[in-house]
Coordinates of C-alpha atoms and ligand atoms in Angstrom, one line a residue:
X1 CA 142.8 142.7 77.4
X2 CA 143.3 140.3 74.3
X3 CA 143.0 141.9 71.0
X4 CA 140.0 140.1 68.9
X5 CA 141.4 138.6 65.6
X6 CA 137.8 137.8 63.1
X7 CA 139.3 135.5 60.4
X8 CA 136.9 135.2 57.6
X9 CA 137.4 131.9 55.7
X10 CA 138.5 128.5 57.2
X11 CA 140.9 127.8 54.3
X12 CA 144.1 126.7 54.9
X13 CA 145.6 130.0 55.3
X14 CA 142.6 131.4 57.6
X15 CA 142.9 127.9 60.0
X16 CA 146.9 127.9 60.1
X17 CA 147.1 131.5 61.1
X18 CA 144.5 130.7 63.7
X19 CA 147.0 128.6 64.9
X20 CA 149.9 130.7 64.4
X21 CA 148.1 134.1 66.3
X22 CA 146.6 131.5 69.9
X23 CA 150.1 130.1 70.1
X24 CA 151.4 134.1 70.4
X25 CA 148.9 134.1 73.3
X26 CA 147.7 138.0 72.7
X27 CA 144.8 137.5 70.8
X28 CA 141.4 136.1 71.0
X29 CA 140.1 134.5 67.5
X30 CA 136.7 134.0 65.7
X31 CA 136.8 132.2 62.6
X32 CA 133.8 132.5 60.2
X33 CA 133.3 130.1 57.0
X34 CA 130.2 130.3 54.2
X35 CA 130.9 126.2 53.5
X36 CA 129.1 123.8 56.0
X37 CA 130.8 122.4 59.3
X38 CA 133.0 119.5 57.4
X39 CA 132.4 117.3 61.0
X40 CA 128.9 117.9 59.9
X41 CA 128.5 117.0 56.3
X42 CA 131.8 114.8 55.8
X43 CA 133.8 117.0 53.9
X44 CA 131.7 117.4 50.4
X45 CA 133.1 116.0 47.2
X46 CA 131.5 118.8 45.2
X47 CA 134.5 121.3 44.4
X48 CA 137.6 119.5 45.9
X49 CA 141.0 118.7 45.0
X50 CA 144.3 116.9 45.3
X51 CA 147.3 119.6 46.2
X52 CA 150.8 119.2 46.6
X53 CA 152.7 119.9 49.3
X54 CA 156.4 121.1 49.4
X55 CA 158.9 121.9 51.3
X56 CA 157.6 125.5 51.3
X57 CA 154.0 125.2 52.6
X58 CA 155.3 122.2 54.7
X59 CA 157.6 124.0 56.8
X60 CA 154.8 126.2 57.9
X61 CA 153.0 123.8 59.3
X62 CA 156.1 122.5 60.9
X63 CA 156.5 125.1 63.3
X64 CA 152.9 124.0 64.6
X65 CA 152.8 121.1 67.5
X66 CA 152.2 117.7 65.8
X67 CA 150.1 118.8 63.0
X68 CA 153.0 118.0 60.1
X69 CA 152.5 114.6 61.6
X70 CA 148.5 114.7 61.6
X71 CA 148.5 115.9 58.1
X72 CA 151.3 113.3 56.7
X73 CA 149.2 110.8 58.1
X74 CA 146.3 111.6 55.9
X75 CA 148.1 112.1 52.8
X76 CA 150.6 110.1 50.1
X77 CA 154.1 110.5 49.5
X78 CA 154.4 110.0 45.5
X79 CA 157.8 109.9 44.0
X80 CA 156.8 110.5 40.6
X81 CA 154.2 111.2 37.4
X82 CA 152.9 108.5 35.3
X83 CA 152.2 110.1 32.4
X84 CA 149.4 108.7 29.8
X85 CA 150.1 109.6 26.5
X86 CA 147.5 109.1 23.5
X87 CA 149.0 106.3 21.9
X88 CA 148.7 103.7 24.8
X89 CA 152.0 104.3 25.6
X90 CA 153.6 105.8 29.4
X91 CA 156.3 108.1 30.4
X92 CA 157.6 108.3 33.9
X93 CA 159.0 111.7 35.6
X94 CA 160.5 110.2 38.8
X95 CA 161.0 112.3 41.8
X96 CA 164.3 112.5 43.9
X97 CA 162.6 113.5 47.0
X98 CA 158.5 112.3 47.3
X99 CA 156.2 114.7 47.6
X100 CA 153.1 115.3 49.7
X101 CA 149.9 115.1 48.4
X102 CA 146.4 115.2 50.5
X103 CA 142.7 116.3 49.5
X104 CA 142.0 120.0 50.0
X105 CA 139.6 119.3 52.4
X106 CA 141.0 116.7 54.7
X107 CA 144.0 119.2 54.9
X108 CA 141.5 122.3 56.1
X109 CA 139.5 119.5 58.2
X110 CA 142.8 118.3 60.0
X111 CA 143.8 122.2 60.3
X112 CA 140.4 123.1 62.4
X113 CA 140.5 119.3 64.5
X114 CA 144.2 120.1 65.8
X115 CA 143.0 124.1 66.5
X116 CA 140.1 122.9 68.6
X117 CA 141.6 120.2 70.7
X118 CA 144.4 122.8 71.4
X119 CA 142.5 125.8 72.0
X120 CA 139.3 126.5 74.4
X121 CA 136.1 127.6 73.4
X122 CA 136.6 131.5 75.0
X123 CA 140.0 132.0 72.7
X124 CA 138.6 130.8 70.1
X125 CA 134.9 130.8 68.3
X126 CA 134.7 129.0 64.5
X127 CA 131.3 129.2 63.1
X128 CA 130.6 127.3 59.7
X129 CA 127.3 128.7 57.1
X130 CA 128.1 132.0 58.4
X131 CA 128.9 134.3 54.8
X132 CA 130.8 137.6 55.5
X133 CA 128.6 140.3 53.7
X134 CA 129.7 143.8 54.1
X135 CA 133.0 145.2 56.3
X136 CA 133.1 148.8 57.7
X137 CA 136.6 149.6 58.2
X138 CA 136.4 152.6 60.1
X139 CA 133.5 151.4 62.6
X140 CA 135.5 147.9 62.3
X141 CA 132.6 146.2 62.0
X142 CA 131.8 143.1 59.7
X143 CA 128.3 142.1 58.6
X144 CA 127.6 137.7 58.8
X145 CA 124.7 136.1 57.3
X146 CA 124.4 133.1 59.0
X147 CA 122.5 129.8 56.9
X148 CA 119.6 130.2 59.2
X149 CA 118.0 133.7 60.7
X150 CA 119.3 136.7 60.4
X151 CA 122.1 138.5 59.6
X152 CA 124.8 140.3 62.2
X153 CA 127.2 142.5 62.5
X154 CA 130.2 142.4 64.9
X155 CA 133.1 144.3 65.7
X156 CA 136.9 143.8 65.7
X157 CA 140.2 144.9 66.4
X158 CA 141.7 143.1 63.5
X159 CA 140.0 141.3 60.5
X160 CA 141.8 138.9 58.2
X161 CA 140.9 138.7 54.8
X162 CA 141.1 134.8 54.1
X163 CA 138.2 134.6 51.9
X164 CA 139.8 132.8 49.0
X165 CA 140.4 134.0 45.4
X166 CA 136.7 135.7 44.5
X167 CA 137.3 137.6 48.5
X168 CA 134.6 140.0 49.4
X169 CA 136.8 141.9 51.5
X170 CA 139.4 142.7 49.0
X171 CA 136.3 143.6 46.4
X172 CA 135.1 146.1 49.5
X173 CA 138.9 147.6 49.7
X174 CA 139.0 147.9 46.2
X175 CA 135.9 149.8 46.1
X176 CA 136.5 152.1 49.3
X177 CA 140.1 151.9 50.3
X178 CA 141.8 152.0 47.1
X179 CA 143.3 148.2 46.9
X180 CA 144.4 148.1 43.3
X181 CA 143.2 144.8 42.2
X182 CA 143.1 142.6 39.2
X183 CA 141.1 139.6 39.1
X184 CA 140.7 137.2 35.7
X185 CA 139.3 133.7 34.9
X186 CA 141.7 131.2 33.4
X187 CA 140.9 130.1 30.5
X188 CA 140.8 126.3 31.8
X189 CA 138.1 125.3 33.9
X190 CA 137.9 121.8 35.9
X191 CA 135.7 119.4 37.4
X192 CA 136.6 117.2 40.2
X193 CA 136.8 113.4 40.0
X194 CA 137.0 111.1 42.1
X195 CA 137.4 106.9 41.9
X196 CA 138.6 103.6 42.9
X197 CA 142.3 102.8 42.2
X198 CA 141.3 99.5 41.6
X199 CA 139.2 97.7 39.1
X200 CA 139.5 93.8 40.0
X201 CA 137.2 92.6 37.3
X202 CA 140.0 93.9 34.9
X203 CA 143.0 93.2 37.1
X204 CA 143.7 97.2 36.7
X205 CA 145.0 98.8 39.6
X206 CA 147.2 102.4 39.0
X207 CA 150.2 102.7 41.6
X208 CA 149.9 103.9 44.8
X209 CA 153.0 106.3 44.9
X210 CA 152.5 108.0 41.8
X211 CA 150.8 111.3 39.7
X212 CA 148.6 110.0 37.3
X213 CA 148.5 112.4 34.5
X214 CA 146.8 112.4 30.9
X215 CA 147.1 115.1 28.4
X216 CA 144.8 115.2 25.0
X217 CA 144.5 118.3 23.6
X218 CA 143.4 120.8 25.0
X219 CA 141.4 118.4 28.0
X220 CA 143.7 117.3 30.5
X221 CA 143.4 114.8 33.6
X222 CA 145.2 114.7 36.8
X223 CA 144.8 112.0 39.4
X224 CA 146.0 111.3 42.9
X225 CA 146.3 108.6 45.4
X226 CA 144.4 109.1 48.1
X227 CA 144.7 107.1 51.7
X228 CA 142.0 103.9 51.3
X229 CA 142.8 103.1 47.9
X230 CA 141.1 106.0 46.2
X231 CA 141.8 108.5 43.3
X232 CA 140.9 112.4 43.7
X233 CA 141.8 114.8 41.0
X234 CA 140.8 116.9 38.2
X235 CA 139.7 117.0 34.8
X236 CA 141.1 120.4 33.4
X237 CA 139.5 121.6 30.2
X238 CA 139.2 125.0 28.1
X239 CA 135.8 127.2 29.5
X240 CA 134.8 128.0 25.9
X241 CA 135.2 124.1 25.4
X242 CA 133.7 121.7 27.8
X243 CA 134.1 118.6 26.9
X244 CA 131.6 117.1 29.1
X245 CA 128.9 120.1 28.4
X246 CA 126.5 117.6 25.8
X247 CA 126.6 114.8 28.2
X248 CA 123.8 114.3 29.7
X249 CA 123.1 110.3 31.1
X250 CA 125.8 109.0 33.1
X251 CA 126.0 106.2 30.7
X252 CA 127.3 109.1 27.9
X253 CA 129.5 110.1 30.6
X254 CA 131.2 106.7 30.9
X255 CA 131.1 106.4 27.4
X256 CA 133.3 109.7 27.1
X257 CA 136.1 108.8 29.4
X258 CA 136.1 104.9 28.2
X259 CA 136.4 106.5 23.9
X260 CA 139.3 109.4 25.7
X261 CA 140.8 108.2 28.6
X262 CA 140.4 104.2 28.2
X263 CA 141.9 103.8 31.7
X264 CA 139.8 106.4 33.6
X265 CA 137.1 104.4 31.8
X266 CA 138.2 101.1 32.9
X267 CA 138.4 102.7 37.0
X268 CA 134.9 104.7 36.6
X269 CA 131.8 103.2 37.4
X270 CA 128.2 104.4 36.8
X271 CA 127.6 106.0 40.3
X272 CA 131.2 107.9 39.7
X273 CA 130.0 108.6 36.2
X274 CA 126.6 110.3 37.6
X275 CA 128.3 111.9 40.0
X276 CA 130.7 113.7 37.8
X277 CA 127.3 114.6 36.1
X278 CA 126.3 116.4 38.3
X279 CA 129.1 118.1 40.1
X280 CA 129.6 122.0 39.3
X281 CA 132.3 123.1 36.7
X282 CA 134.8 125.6 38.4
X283 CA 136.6 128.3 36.6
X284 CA 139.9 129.6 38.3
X285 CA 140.8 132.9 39.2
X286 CA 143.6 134.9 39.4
X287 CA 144.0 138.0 41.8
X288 CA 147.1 140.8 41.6
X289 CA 147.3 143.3 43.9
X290 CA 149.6 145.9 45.1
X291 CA 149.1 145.4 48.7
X292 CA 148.1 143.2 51.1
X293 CA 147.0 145.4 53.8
X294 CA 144.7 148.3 55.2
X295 CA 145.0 150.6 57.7
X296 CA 146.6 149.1 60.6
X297 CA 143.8 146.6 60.9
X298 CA 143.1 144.5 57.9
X299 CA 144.9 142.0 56.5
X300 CA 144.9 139.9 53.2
X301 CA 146.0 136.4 53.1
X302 CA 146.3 133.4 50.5
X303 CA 144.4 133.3 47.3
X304 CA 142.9 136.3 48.6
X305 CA 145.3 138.2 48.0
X306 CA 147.2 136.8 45.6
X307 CA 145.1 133.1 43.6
X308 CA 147.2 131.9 40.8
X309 CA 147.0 129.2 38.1
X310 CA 146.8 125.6 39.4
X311 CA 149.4 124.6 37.1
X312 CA 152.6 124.5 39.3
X313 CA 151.1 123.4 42.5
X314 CA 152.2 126.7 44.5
X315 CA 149.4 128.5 45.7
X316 CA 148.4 126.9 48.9
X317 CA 152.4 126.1 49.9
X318 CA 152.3 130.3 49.2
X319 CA 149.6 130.7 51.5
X320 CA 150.9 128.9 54.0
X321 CA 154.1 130.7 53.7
X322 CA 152.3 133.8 54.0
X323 CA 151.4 133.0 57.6
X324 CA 154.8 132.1 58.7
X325 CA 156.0 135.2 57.5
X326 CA 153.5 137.4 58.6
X327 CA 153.9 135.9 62.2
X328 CA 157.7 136.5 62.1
X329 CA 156.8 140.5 61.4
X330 CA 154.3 139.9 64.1
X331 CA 157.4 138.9 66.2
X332 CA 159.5 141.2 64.8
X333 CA 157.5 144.7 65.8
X334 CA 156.2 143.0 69.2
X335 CA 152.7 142.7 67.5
X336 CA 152.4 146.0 66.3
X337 CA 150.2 145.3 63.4
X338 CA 151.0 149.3 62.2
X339 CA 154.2 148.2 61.1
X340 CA 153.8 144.5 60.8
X341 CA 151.3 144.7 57.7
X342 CA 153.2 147.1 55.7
X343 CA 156.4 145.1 56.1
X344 CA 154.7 141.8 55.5
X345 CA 152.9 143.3 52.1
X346 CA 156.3 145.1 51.0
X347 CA 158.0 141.3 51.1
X348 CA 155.2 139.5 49.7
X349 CA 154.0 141.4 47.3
X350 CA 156.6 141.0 44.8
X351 CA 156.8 137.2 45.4
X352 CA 153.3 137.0 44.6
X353 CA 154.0 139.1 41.4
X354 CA 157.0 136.5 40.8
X355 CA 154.6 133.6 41.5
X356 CA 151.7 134.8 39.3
X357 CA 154.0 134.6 36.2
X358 CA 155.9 131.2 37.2
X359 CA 152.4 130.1 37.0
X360 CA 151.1 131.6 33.7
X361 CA 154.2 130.8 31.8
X362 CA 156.0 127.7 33.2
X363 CA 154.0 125.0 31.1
X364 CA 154.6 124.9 27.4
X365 CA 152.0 125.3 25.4
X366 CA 153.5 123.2 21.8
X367 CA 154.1 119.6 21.3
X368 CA 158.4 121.1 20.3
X369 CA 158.2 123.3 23.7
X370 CA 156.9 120.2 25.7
X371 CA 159.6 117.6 24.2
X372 CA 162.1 120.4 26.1
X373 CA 159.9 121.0 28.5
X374 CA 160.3 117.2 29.6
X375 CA 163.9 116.9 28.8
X376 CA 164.7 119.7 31.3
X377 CA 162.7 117.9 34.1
X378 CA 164.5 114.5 33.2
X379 CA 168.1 115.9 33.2
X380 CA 168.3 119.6 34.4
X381 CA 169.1 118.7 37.8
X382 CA 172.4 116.3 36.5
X383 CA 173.4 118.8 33.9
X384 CA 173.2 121.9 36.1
X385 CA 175.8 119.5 38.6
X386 CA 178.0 118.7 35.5
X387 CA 177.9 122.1 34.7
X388 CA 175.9 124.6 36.6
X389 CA 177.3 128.0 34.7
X390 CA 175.5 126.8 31.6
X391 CA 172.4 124.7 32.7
X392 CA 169.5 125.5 35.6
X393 CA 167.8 123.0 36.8
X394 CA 164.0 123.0 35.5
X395 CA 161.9 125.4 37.4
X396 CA 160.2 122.1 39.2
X397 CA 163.6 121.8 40.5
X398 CA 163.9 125.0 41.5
X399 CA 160.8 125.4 43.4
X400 CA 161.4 122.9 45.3
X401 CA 164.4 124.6 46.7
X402 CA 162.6 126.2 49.5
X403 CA 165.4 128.8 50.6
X404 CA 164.8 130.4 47.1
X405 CA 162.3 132.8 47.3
X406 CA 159.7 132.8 43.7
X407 CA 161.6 136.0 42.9
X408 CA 164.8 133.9 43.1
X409 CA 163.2 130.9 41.0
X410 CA 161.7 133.6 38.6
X411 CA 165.0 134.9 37.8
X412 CA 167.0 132.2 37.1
X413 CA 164.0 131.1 34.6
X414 CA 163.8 133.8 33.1
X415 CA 165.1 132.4 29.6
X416 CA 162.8 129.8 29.6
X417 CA 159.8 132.0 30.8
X418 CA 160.7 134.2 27.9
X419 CA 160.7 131.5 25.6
X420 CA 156.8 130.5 26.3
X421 CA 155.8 133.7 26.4
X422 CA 157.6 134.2 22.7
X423 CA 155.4 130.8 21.5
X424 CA 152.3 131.6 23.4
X425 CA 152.5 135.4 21.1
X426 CA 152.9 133.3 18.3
X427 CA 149.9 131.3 19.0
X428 CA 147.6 133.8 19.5
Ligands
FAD501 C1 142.4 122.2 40.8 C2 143.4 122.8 41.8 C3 144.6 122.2 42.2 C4 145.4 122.8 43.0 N1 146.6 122.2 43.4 C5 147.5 122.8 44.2 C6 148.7 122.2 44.5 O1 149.0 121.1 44.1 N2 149.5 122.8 45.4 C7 149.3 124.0 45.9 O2 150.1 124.6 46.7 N3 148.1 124.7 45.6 C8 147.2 124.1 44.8 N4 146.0 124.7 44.5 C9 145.7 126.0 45.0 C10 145.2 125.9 46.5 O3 144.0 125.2 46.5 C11 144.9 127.3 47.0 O4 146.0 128.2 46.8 C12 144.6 127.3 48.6 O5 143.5 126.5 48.8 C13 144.5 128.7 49.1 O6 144.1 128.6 50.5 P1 143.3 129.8 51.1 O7 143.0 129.4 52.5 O8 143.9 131.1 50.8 O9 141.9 129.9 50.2 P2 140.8 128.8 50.0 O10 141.3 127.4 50.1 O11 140.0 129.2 48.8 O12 139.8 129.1 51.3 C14 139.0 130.2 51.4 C15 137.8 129.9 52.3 O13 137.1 131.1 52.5 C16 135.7 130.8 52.4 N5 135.0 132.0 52.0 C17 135.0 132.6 50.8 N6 134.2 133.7 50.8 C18 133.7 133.8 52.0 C19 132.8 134.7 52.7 N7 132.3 135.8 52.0 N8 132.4 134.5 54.0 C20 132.9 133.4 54.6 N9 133.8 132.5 54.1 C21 134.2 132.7 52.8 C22 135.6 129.7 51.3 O14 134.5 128.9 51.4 C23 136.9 128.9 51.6 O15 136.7 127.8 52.5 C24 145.1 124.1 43.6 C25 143.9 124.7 43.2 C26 143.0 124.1 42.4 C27 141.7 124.8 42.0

């Protein structure tokens, strides 16, 4: 008799461990998701994003049939940062090896396509609108509200947390199973944005192979390529701040990005503009815990166990990580989940500690600190070969080294770490 696996969230992390647990062939899986069927509603715009991919998350996916290939083929290989500065003029960060970038969205969409074309309806059951309300570890049971009727309750064997950074299964465990847990906004907060990389009228076109960032203040903008000649990305601003809070015609909000970011302007027209208008603001969380487990039955994946900061890319190449490793415990203790969780936490946990603060205090936060900041990403990597006892290569570098572990990257950044932390004291 197969054991029966309920994931709860169709991220990335819930959909590639999917994969990962019907490829071990001892488990039956049922994924449940709060967001609508993406087949169904084409993948809404409304809270979605451009993420990196490295080395890290990619070799995850790897180990999965043909879907590194899927997934390249929706995304862009950039091979470096065009950075805007205020004055008109740009700065370019190039990139030795190009990295992947694809929307958060397609990536999950392409996830669930290749796990349903590979997998029959008896192993596996994904139903979308359906919210996770209530668990009961000890009955095993987990309560669903579907979008329409009424709400169920089903049983497990195992349940997998992979409910994303505000999880309502780590909030039950911290209530009744004594998770210790810390959760806390960011103090940025972002919108998504989305245009044409093209304006013909002007002649303006952005490249194809390349991060288009702005930084004014304390409102920054990142932009991506997208297949089809698109742009996705972010405007990142302070909570207490929003920028965009007073606007409220889409012709003020054209207005805004033509007066601060001239060449967002230039790309944006009114139907983007009104768009943006009325697309939510999302704050970020971050999540701490001191394990990733309960019982011998619950597990706690991704940003739900462990959401960090945007601002080095890592938290979905984590997540995925998280599943490779979990399944080589799995393999390890011939799917003994009583000793697979408690290993898998006792390794992770501490990278996700490690992680948490590479992403807090990576990026500097003065105009001195950034000058370094960028020197280091220019030249670290030459230096460190001319002489590697006295330089590191930038922590960029380092990251994308994926046979160091975060623990690994934390510690041989530890002086600049130090050194942001120092400035950021001195801010406040
Ligand atoms: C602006 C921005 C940029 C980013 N850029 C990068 C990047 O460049 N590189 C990188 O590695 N990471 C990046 N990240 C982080 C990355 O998006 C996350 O780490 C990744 O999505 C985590 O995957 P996950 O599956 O654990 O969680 P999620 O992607 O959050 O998925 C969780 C799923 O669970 C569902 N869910 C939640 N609660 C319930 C419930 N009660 N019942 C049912 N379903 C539920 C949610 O709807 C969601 O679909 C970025 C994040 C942001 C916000």
């Amino acid at each position: 008799m197969l054991q029966k696996i309920v994931i709860i969230g169709a991220g990335p992390a819930g959909l590639l461990l999917a994969h990962y647990l019907l490829r071990r062939g001892k488990y039956d899986v049922e994924i449940y998701e709060q967001r609508s069927d993406p087949g169904l509603v084409n993948g809404s715009p409304e809270r979605t994003f451009p993420i990196s991919l490295q080395e890290r998350g990619r070799k995850a996916i790897r180990s999965i049939a043909g879907l590194e290939e899927a997934i390249a083929a929706a995304s862009v290989f950039c091979n470096g940062t065009k950075m805007y500065r205020q004055s008109g003029k740009t700065r370019e960060i190039p990139r030795s090896v190009p990295i992947l970038t694809i929307d958060r969205n397609r990536l999950a969409t392409i996830l669930l396509e290749h796990l349903t074309k590979t997998y029959s309806g008896e192993k596996l059951k994904v139903k979308f609108g359906c919210q996770c309300l209530q668990v009961d570890r000890k009955a095993k049971t987990v309560m669903l509200q579907p979008a329409q009727g009424e709400a169920f309750t089903l049983t497990y064997d195992r349940l997998v947390a992979a409910d994303g950074a505000r999880s309502r299964i780590r909030e039950y465990l911290a209530q009744d199973a004594g998770l210790h847990c810390e959760q806390s906004y960011v103090s940025d907060a972002y919108k998504t944005v989305m245009l044409p990389r093209f304006n013909p009228a002007l002649g303006l076109e952005l490249e194809a192979d390349k991060l288009h960032a702005w930084n004014l203040n304390k409102t920054r903008m990142m932009m991506v390529p997208q297949p089809g000649d698109r742009l996705n990305g972010v405007i990142i601003f302070d909570a207490q701040q929003n920028p965009l809070a007073e606007l409220s015609s889409k012709e003020e909000v054209l207005a805004f990005f033509k007066a601060k970011f001239p060449l967002v302007g230039q790309l944006m027209s009114l139907d983007e503009a009104e768009a943006l208008l009325q697309r939510p603001v999302a704050r970020l969380v971050t999540v701490s815990c001191d394990r990733f487990y309960e019982g011998d039955s619950i597990l706690v994946i991704g940003d739900a166990a462990h959401a960090v900061s945007p601002s080095i890319g890592q938290g979905c190449n984590a997540a995925l990580e998280d599943v490779l490793i979990f399944e080589q415990f799995l393999a390890q203790y011939q799917d003994d989940w009583a000793q697979a969780l408690p290993a898998f936490s006792a390794q992770r946990v501490p990278e996700a500690h490690a992680l948490r603060e590479l992403s807090d205090y990576s990026l500097p936060p003065t105009k001195i600190l950034r000058i370094e900041f960028i020197f280091r990403l220019m030249t670290g990597k030459l230096l460190h070969k001319w002489f590697p006892q006295w330089v590191t290569p930038s922590i960029f570098d380092l990251l994308q080294d994926e046979n160091l572990s975060y623990s690994q990257v934390l510690s041989l950044s530890q002086g600049w770490i130090n050194k942001v932390k120092r400035s950021r004291s001195q801010i406040s």
